Structure formats: C-alpha cells, structure tokens
Amino acid sequence: AKIQMDHQQSDVAERDAIVDDLRRHLSAPFGPQSSDADDGDGGRAPSTSSAHSGRSSIPLPVAAVRVLLGVIRRSRAETMMGLQADLRGAADVMLDFARRGGPVDAEGGRRYLLLNRSNIALSSGCELFLKYVTRASLETPEFTECRSQVLERGTRFAELSTAARDRIARVGSPFVRDGAVVLTHGRSRVVEAVLLRAALVERRRFRVVVLEGRPDAGGAKCAKTYAEAGIPTTVVLDSAMGYVMEGVDLVLVGAEGVVENGGTVNKVGTFALGMVAKELGVPVYVAAESYKFTRLYPLNNRDLPGSG
C-alpha cells in the first residue's frame, strides 16, 4: 500500500511539474532571434516579431516540445517504450490543461485563458515530437544513446522553431507592396511580424484594415501595435468585412493549425472572410509555421475539437 501511495504522489508531482513547465514557457518573453533576421543586405535586421511588443509569448507547439524535453530529463524509464509512455502521458496532461482553459500568467500581472482551439496547436507540437522520438528509437536501438540524441536534437528543434516568425516575415513581407491595403483578422503574431518587417525594415508604405475580432476584440488590440509602428490602421466591425473588401488588395491571416485536408483553423469569422474575398477576387494568404501542421482531417467545422 505504501508503494502504491508513493507512486500516486509521484504521478501527482509529475503532473504538477508538467503544468508548471507549460505555464512558465508560455509566460516567457519571446525574445529577438537576431541570428535568423538577415535583412538581405549583409546586415542584420531587427526582430520584428517582438520589436514593438514585449508581451509576445512562445508559440504553443514550441512550448509543448520544451515541456516534453523536460519530461525526458526527469523520466526514470529504462526503455524506449517506458519513455514513450511518459511522453504520451505528459501530452495528455497538457491537453487536459488546455481543455480546462488553464490560466497562464502574462507580463504585467495579467492572466489569459487557453481556448478550445489551443488543443490543436498543443497536439500538433506533441504529435510532431512523439513522431520524432519513435523514428529515433528505430534508428538508434540503444536506449541511452537514443535518449541523448532525442534531447540534443529536440533542443535544437525548439531553438530553430523560435526563429520561425522572423523567417516567415522575411519571406512574406514582399507580398505587401507600396500603397497596398491589407485586411487582417485575429491577433496573429506571425502576421504582426510580416507587417512590421514590411513597414520598419523594408520601409514600405501601406495601410492596414483590422476586423475588430469579437468576442475578445483581438483585432482592436493588435491595431494598437500597428499604429505604434507608424502604420495607418483602421479598425472596422467584423460584420463590415464585405463593405471594406472592395478597397482591399490582399487578406493576411494567421492560423492555430493547418489540417490534413489543406484547411486552416483560425479565429471564428475567417471562413466567411475567405468566402467574401474569393467572391471579390482578393487573394488570401495564411502565415503559419510548419510545426502547426496537425493530424486532423475535419469534414466540416463541427469536426474540429471543442466545436460541440
């Protein structure tokens, strides 16, 4: 009975450690990645993903990978099967935390809740890492060597992934031309990185129209970031997307996840926005990191996790 109680206490302590790690990573500032912010002229461009926002946090999939790396370091497993079981258990703990809307502390003493769609981003990070662990176990059968290799490469992956926003900004900013009007929906830090690079690094002059983004008014909040960067910005009601679309040159949105049928998961209203843009011949671009690709194949919106 004492051994069983010790195991239960150990399991509770590990669950608490996993949740604490996830909160800590999500609360950490997302610092500049200068090593990957080449301005193309031999110099280094400032990281625009956080240049005007100290509040930016680590993406959910990257936070999930970092938590799983911590699980490997703490694990007492002596076989790959045991280690994989520990990792799957940790993934379940994180997903349950997200489903319950687990509060995360942000800078300035503020708190925010993880939403239903956070499950998709978290699961994509967990699935990607677990898939890699399985492949590593097949390539390197010896447990100790495989464990060390997974830790080394996993840490390297997390480091490279944190630079993804700046890489996307460098590739995506040329789509924003001088004199363009860009319509955005939702508060995407990747979209912010693209637009801020176009304005601050490449010195292009353009306007941004932001849908308000109810119920949390996320669009209105990111509009402040654009305005502070000197970008002419207009906030409009979500229901006005059809009215303003006539004067828009392109639509740029982010994504919580990219599913196997090619669809993207983003803030509610993005589907209607895409339909309006298609009808009026306005191109729609989605800026998303590759680690957000998830193994979901929804046939409709109701198939998405948490859609009821």
Steps between C-alpha positions, in 0.01 A plus 500: 500500500789734581660434159169573327463825695855604407423438133182707522683787667772480235238511222334805656836674537586427136163633379555818700852532356367462144233769550748732673748454213232577241393814685860612540583457131181676387567789738860548385571795267561405139833670446663609175658237281772712349687201362220443252397857423721578204382809317636372169762774469772335702380664821263384768143615521330546835263225604158641416309223674564666832644839411181682597360247744665367811184299572565242228515143627651176373268322252299217653659220291852616593400525868365144478831372358695674777275346765551154348876552505469566872300179540782303335757653736289406807386159376623189680405273210761247396350407163370694200151357557503635853627839386238522226231417756625785721491739203149397397384547858655848508329590172165392648563716808571807284194444282278457807643823643414681175150350486435638847611842379807490722589855608846623402670799660614770259722803544361782708313267736236422237358152440349339194313178433586235245207456261359186339701554184817487714454122498590495132822696542605300806421164341692588184815571705458182705432284193800640317733427792358153570536410134863604512561295817352192331721547195807556716432177690497306173821661375687470831389187693737555797291684762759729661637617166152552357389699805802729470440545128133588553593760763769656282294517182181595684675795662636605163152473346352723771772758439445501124122514539514818706656670196215393269311828528795700376557260210135524399516880530799510267326281241154653537573871518558537120128421451423832671571759230519878519153652504329171585202463732526187717203350683570284807283300739600368842808573704779306331856569608622356169288749308632776726856392418431516124338843511748652743793382290342646186451833675809532721769306317402527134348846545187435295199727531166321524178501698351233723131432557438287808174322581410567862505129586218440744450366763850584633566799271834348403512702179452826685791406729743420218397821321672688781825321414475602134411859587798528736722381213372788286278288274169672411245266657121486493289275725161394362218279622519132408166533322651770274746262331295496181478879490874562536610211278450706181792722594734222620799365305564189708383317810763373744409274792676263737402149608471295816546188291521363146303179451559211262236604245686827444266710712611737773355560846484863605275742686127463441398705196802403288290261288252777415789738436652255251167458318454876466858543378458223241179654371672836450823356362723605791792264573514343846832402660548296818820549699568195717799303624545143372483357852132596506419226249282254690359155434136599475273447201176685579216468251337817631535758778315281751773237473754732660589435867286700741243595233220319681 
